[in-house]
Tab-separated table of N, CA and C in Angstrom:
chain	number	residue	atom	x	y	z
A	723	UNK	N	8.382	9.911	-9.312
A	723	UNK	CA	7.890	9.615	-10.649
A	723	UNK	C	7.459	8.159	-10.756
A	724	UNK	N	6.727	8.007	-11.773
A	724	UNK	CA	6.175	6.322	-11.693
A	724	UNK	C	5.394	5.921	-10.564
A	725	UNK	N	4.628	4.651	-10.710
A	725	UNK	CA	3.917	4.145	-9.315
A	725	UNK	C	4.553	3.927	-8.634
A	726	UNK	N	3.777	4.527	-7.048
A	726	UNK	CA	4.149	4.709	-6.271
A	726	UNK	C	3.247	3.459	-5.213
A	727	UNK	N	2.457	2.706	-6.021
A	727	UNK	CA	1.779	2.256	-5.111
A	727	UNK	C	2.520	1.235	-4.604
A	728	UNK	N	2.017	0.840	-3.237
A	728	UNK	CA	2.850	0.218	-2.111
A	728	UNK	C	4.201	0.451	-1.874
A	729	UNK	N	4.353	1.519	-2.167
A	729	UNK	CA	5.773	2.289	-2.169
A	729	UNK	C	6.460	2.317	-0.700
A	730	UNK	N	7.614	2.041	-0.417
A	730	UNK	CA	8.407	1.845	0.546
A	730	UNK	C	7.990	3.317	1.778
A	731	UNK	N	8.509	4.647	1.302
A	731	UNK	CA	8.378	5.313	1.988
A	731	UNK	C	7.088	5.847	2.770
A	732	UNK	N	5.869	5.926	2.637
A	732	UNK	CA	5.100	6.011	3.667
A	732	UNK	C	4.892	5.014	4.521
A	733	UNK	N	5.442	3.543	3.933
A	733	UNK	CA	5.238	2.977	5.180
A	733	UNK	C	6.320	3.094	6.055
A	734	UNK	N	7.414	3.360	5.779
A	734	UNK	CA	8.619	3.791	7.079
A	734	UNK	C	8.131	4.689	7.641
A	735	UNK	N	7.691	5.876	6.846
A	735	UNK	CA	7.228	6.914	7.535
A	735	UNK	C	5.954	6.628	8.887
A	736	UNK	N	5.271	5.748	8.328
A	736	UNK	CA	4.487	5.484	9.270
A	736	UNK	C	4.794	4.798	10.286
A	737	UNK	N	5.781	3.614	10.142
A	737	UNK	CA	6.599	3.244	11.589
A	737	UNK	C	7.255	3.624	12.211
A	738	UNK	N	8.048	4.678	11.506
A	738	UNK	CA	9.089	5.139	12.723
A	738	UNK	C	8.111	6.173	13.257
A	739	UNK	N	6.902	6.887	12.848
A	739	UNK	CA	6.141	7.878	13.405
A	739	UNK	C	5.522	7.267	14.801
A	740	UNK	N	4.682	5.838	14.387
A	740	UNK	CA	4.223	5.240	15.362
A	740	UNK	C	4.756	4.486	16.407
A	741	UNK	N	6.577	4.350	16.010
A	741	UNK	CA	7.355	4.196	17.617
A	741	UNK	C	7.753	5.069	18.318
A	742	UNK	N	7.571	6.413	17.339
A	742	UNK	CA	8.209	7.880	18.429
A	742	UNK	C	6.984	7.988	19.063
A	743	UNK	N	5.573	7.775	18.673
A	743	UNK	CA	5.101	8.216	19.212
A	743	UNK	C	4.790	7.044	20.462
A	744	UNK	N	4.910	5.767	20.570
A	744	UNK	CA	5.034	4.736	21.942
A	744	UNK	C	5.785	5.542	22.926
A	745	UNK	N	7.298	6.042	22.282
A	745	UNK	CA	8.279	6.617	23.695
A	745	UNK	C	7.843	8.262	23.998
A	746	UNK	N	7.475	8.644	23.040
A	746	UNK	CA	7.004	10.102	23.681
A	746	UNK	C	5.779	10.694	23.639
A	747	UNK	N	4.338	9.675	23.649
A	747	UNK	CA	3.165	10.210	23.809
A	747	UNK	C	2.722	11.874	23.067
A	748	UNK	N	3.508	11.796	22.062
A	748	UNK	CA	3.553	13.006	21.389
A	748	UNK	C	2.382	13.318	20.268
A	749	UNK	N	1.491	14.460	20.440
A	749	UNK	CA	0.114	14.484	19.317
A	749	UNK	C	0.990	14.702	17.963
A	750	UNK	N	2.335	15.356	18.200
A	750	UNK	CA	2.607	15.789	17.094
A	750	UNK	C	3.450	14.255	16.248
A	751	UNK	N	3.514	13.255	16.922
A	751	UNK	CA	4.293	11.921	16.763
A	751	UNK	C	3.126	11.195	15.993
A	752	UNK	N	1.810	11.069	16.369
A	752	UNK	CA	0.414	10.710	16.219
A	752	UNK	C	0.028	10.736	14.769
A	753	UNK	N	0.114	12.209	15.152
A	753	UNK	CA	-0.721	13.157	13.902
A	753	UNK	C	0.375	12.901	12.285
A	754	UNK	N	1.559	12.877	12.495
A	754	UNK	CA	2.599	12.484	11.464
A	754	UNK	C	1.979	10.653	11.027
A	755	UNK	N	2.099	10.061	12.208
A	755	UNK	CA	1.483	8.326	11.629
A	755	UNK	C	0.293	8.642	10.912
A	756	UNK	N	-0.490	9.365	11.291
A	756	UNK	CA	-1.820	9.387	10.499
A	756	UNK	C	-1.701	9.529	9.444
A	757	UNK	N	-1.023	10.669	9.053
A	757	UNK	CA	-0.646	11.042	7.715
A	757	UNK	C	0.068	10.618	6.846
A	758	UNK	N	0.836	9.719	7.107
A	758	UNK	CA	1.821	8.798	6.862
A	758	UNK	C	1.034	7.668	6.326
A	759	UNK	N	0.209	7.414	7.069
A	759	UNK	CA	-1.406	6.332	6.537
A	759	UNK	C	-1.971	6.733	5.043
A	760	UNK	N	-1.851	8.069	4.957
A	760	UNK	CA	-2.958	8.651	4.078
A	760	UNK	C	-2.787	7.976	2.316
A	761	UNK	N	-1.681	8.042	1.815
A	761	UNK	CA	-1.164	7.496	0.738
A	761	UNK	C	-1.531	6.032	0.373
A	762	UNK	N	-0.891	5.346	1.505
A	762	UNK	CA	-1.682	3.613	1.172
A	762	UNK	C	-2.753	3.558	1.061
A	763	UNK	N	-3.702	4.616	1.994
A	763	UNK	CA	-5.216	4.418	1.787
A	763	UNK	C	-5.751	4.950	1.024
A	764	UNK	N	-5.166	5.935	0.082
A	764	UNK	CA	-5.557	6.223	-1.471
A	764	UNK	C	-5.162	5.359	-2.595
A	765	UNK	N	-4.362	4.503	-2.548
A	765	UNK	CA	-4.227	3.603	-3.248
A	765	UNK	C	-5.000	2.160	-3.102
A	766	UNK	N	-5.654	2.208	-2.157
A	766	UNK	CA	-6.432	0.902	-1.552
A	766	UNK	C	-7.714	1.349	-2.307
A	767	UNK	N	-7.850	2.996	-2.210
A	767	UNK	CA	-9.179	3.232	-2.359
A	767	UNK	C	-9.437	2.776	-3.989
A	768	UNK	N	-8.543	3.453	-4.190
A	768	UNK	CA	-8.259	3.332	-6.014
A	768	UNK	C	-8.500	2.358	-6.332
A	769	UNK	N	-7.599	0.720	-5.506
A	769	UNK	CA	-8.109	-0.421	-6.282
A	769	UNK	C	-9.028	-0.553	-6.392
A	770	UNK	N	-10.212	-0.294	-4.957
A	770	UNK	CA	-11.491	-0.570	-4.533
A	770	UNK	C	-12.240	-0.063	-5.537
A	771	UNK	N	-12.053	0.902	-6.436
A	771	UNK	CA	-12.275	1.707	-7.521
A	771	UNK	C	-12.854	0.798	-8.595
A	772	UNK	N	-11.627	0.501	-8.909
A	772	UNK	CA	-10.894	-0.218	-9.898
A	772	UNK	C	-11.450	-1.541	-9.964
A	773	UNK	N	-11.699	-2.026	-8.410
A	773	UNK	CA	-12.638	-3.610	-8.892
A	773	UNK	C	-14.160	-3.985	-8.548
A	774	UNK	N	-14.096	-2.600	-8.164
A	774	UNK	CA	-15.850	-2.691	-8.178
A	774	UNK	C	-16.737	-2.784	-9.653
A	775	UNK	N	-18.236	-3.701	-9.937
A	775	UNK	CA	-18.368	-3.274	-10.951
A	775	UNK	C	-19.916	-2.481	-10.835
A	776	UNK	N	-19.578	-1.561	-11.693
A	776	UNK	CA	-18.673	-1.170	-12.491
A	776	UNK	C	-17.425	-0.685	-12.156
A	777	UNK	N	-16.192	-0.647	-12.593
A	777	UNK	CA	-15.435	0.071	-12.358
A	777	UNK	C	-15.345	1.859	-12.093
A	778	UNK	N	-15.216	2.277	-11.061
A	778	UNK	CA	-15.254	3.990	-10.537
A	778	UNK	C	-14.355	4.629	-11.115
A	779	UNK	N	-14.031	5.202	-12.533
A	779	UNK	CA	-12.635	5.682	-12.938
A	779	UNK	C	-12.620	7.108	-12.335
A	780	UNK	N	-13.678	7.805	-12.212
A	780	UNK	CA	-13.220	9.110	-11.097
A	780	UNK	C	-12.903	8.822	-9.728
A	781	UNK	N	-12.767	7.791	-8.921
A	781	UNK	CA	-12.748	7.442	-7.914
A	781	UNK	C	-11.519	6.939	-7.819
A	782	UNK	N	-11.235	5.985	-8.627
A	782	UNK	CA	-9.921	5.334	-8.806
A	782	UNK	C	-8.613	6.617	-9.150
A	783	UNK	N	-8.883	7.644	-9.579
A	783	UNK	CA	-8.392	8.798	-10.107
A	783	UNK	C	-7.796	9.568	-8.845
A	784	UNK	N	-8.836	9.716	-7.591
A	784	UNK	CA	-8.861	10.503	-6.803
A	784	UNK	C	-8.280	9.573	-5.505
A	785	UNK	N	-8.241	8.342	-5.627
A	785	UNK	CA	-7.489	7.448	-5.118
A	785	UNK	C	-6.236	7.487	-5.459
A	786	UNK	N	-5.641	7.466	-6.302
A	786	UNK	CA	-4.466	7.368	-6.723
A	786	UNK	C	-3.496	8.699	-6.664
A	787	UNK	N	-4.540	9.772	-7.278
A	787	UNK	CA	-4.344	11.410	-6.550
A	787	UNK	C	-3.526	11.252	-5.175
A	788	UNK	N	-4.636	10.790	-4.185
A	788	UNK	CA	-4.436	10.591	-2.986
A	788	UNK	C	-3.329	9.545	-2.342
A	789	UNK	N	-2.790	8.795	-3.058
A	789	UNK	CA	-1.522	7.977	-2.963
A	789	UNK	C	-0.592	8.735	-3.769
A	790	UNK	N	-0.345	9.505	-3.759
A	790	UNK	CA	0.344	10.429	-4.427
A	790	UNK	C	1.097	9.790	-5.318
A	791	UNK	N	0.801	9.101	-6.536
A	791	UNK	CA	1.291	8.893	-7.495
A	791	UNK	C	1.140	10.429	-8.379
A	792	UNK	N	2.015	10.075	-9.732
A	792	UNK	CA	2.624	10.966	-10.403
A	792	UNK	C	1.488	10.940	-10.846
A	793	UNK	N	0.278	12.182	-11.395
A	793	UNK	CA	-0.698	12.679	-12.186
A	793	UNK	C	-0.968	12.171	-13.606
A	794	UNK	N	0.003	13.018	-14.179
A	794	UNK	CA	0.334	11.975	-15.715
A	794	UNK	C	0.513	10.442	-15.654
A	795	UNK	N	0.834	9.596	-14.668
A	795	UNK	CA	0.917	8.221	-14.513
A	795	UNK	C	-0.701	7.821	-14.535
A	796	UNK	N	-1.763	8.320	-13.920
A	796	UNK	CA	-2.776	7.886	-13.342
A	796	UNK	C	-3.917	7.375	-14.745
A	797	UNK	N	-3.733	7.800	-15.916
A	797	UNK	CA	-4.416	7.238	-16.513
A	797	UNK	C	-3.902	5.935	-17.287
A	798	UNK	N	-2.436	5.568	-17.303
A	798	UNK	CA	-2.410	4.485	-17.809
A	798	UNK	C	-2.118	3.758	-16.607
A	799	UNK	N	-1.780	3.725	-15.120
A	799	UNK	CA	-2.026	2.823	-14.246
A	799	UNK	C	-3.528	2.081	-14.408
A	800	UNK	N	-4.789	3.440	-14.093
A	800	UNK	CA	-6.252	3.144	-14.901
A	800	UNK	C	-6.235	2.035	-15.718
A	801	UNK	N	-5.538	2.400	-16.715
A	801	UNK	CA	-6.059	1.518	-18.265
A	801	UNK	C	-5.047	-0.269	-17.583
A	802	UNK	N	-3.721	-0.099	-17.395
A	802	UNK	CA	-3.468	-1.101	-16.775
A	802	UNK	C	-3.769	-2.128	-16.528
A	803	UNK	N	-4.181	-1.459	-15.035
A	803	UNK	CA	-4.905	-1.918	-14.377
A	803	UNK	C	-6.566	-3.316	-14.885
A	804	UNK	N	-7.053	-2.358	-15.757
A	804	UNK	CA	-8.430	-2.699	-16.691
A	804	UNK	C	-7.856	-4.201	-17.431
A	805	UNK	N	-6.951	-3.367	-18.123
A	805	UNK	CA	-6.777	-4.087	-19.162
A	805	UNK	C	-5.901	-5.679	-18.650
A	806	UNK	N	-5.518	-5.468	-17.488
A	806	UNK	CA	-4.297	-6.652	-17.217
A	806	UNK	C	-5.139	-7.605	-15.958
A	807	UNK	N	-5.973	-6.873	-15.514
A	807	UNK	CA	-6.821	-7.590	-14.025
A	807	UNK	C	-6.978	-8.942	-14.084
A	808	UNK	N	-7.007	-9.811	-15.423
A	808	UNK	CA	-7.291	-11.190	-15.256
A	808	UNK	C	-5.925	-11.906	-15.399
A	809	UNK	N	-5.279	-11.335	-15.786
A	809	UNK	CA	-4.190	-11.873	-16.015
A	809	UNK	C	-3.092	-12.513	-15.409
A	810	UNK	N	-3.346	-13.619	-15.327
A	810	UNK	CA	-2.525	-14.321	-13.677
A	810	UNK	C	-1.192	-13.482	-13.195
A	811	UNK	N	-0.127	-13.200	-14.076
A	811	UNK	CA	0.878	-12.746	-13.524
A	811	UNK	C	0.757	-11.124	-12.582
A	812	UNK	N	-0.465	-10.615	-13.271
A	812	UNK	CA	-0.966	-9.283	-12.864
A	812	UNK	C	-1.504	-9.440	-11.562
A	813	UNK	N	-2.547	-10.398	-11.414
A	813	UNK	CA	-3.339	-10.761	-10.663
A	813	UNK	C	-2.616	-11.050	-9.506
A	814	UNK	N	-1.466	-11.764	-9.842
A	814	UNK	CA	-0.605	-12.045	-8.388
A	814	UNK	C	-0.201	-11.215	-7.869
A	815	UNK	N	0.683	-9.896	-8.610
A	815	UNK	CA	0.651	-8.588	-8.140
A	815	UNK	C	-0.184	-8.401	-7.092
A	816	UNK	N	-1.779	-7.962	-7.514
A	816	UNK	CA	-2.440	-7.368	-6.987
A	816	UNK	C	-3.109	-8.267	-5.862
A	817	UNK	N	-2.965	-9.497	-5.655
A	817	UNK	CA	-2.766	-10.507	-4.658
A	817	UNK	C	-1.966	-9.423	-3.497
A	818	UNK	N	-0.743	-9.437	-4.018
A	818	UNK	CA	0.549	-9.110	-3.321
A	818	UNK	C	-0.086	-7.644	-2.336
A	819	UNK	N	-0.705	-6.761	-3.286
A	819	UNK	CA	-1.092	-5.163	-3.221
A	819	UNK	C	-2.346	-5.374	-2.140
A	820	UNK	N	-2.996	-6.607	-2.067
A	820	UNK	CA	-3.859	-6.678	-0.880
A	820	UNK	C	-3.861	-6.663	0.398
A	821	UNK	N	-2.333	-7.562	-0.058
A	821	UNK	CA	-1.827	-7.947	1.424
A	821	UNK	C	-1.488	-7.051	2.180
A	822	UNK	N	-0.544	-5.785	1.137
A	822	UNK	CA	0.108	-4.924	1.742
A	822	UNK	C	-0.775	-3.937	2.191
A	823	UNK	N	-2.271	-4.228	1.982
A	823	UNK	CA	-3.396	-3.392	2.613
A	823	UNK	C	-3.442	-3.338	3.553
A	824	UNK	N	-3.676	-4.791	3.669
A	824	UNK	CA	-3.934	-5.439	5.001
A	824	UNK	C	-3.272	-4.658	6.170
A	825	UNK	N	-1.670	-5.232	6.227
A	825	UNK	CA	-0.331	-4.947	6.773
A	825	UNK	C	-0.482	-3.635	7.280
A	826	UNK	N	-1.044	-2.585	6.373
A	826	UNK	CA	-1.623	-1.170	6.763
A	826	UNK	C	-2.478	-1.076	7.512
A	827	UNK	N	-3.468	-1.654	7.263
A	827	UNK	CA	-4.486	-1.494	8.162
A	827	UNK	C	-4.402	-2.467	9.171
A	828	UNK	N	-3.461	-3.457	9.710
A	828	UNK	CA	-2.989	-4.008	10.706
A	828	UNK	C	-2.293	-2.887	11.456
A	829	UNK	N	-1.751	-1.965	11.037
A	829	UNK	CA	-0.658	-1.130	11.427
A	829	UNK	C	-1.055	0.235	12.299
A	830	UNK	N	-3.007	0.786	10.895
A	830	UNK	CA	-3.228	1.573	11.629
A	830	UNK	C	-4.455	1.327	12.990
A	831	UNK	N	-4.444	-0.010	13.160
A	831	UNK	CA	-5.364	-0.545	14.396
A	831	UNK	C	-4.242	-0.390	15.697
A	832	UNK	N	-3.396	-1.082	15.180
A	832	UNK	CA	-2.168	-0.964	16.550
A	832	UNK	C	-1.734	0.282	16.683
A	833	UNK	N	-2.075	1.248	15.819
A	833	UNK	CA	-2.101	3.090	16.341
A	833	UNK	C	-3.126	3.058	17.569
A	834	UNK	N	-4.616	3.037	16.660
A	834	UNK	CA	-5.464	3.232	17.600
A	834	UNK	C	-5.404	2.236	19.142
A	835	UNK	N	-4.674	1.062	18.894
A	835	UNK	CA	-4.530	0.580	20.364
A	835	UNK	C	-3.477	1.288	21.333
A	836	UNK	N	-2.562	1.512	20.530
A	836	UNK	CA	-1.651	2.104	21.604
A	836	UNK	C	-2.219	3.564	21.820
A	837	UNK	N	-2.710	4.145	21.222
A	837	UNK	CA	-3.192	5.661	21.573
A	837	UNK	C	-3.917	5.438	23.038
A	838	UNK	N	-5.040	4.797	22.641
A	838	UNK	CA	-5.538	3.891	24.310
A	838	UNK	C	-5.027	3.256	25.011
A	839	UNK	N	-4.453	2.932	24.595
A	839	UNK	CA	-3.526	1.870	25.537
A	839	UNK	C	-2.731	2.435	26.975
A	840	UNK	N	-2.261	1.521	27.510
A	840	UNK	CA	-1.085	1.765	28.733
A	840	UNK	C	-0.114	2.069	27.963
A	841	UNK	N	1.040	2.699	29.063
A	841	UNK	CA	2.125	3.686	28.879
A	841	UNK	C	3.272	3.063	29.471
A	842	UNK	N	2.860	1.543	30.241
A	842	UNK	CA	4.313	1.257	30.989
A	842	UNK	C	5.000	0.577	29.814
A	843	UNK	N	6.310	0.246	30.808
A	843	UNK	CA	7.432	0.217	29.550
A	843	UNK	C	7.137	-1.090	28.859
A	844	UNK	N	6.658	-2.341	30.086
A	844	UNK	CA	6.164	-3.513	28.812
A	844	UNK	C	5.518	-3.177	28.217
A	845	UNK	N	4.283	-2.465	28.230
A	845	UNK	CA	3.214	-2.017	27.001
A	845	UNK	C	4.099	-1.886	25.610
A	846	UNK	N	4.894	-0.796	26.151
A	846	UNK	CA	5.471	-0.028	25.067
A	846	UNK	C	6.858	-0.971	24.331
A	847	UNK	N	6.891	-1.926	25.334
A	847	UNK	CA	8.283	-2.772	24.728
A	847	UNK	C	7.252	-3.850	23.738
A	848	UNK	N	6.086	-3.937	23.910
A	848	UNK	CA	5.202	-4.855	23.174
A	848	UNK	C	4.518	-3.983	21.952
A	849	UNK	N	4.002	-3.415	22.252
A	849	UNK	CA	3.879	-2.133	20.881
A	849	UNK	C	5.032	-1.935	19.984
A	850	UNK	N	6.419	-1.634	20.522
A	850	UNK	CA	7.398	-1.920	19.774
A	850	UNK	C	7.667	-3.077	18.924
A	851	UNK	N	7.542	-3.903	19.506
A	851	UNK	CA	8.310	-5.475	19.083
A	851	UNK	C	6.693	-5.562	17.704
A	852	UNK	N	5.321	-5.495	17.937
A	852	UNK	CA	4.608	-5.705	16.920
A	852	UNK	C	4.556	-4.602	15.830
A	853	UNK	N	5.412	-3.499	15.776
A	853	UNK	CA	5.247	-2.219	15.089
A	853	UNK	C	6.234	-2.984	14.237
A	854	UNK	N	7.216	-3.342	14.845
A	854	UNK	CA	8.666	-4.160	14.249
A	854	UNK	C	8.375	-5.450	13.727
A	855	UNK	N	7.132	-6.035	13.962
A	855	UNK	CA	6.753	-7.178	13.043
A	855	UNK	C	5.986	-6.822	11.797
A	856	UNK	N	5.086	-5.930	12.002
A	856	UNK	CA	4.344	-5.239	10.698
A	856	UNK	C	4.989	-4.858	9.839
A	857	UNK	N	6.503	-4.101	10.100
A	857	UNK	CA	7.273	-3.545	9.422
A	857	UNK	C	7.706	-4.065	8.332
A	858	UNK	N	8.284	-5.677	9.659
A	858	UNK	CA	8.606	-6.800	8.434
A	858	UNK	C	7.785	-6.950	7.349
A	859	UNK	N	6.631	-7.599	7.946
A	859	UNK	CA	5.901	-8.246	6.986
A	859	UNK	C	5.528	-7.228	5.780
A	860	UNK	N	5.353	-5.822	6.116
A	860	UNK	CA	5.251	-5.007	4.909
A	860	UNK	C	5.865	-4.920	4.213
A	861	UNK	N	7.359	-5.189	4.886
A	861	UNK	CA	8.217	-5.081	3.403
A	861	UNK	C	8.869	-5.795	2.741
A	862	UNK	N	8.187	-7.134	3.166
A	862	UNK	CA	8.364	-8.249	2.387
A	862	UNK	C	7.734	-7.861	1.756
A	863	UNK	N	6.028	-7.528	1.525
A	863	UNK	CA	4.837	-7.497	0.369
A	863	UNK	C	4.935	-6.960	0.036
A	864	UNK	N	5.604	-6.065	-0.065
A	864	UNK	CA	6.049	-4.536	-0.910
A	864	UNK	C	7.290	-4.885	-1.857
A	865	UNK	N	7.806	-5.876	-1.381
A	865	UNK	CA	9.316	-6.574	-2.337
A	865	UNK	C	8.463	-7.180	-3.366
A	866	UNK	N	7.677	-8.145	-2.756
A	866	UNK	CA	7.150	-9.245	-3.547
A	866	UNK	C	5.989	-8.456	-4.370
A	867	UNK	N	5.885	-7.601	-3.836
A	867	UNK	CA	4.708	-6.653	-5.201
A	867	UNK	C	5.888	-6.222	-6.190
A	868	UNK	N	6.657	-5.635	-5.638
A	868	UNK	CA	7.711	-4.937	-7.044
A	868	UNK	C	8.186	-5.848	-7.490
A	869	UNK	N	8.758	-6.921	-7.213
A	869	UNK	CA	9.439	-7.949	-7.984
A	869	UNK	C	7.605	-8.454	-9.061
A	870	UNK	N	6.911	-8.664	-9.003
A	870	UNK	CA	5.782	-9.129	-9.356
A	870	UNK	C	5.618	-8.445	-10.580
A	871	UNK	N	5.693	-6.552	-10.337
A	871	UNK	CA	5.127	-5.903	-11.218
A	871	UNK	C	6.632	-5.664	-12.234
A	872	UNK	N	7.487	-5.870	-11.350
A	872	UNK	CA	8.855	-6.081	-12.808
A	872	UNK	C	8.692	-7.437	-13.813
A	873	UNK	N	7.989	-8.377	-13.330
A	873	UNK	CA	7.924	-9.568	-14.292
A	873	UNK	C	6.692	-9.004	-15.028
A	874	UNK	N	5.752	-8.693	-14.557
A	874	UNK	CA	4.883	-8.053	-15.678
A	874	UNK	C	5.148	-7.564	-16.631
A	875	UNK	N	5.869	-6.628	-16.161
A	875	UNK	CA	6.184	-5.257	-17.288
A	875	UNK	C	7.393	-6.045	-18.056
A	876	UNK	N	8.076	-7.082	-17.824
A	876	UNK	CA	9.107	-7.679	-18.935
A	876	UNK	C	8.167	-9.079	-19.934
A	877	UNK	N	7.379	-9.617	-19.001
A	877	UNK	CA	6.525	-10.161	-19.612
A	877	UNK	C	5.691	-9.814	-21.159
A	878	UNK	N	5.161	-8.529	-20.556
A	878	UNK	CA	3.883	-7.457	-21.670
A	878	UNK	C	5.324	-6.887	-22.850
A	879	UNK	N	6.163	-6.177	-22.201
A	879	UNK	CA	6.870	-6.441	-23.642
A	879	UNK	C	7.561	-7.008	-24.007
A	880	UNK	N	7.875	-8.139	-23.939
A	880	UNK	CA	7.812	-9.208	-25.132
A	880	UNK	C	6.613	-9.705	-25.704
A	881	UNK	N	5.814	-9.733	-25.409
A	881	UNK	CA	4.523	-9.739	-26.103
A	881	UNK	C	3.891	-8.754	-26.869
A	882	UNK	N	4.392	-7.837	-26.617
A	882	UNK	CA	4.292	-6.781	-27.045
A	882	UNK	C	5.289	-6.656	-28.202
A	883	UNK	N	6.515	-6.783	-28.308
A	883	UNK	CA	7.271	-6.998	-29.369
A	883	UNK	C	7.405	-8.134	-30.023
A	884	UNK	N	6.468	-9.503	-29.602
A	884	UNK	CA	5.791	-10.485	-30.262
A	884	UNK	C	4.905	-10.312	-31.619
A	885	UNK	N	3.868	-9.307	-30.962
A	885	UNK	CA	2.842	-9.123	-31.363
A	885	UNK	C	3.652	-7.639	-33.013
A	886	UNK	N	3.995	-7.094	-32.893
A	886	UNK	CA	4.982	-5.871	-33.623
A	886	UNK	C	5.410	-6.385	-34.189
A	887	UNK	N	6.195	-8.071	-34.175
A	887	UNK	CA	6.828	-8.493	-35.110
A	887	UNK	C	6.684	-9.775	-35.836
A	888	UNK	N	5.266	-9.772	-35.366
A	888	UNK	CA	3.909	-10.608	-35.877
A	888	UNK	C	4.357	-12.083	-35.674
A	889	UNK	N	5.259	-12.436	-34.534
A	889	UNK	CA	5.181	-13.976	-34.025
A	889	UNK	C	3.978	-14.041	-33.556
């Protein structure tokens, strides 16, 4: 329930997929990382949506679909989103939500290298050790996005109950 974006679990899912698949060359180890991908990159798409102008609200929709956020969530993430984009504390958020793009798509390049790649055990002790650095760094930006979007949301209402009680 609630946003899910940059949400913890597909990206575990996607690392521990992409170290089973270093030790056991497995399609079925592969094919799980891929999919495991699929969520962040509906939410990437969404922003991409979201800050193009004009803004794509069927696109951003089907992005967010695709990050499997909650359905009923998707139109006021939308409006959100719109409505908060300049807004420095927001903005840093979505600073934060870039990074953790990035981190993804750092993550799913070192798929495609190791898929090609060599099979000996340094390969694979080095594929490890950078699967285990991405990890980190993702979930630092994934902290520092949620901590970000909790000051928002305590921020907007008090302003919000500013504004209600006409300070």
């Amino acid at each position: 329930p609630g946003l899910r974006i940059l949400g913890n679990a597909p990206h575990k899912a996607a690392v521990i997929s992409l170290m089973r698949y270093v030790q056991s060359g497995s399609d079925v180890d592969f094919a799980m990382f891929r999919a495991a991908l699929e969520a962040p990159k509906g939410d990437q798409a969404a922003r991409y949506a979201l800050e193009s102008t004009p803004a794509d609200f069927r696109a951003a929709r089907a992005g967010f679909l695709r990050g499997r956020n909650a359905s009923d969530d998707i139109p006021a993430i939308i409006s959100g989103f719109v409505i908060m984009r300049r807004w420095a504390p927001f903005a840093r958020a979505v600073e934060s939500w870039r990074e953790g793009d990035r981190q993804f798509m750092a993550l799913e390049q070192l798929g495609e290298r190791i898929r090609r790649g060599g099979s000996t055990d340094a390969e694979k002790a080095a594929y490890l050790a950078e699967a285990g650095a991405l990890d980190r760094s993702a979930s630092a930006h994934e902290r520092q996005f949620s901590d970000q979007m909790g000051r928002v949301a305590r921020l907007a209402a008090g302003l919000a109950y500013a504004a209600v009680a006409g300070l």
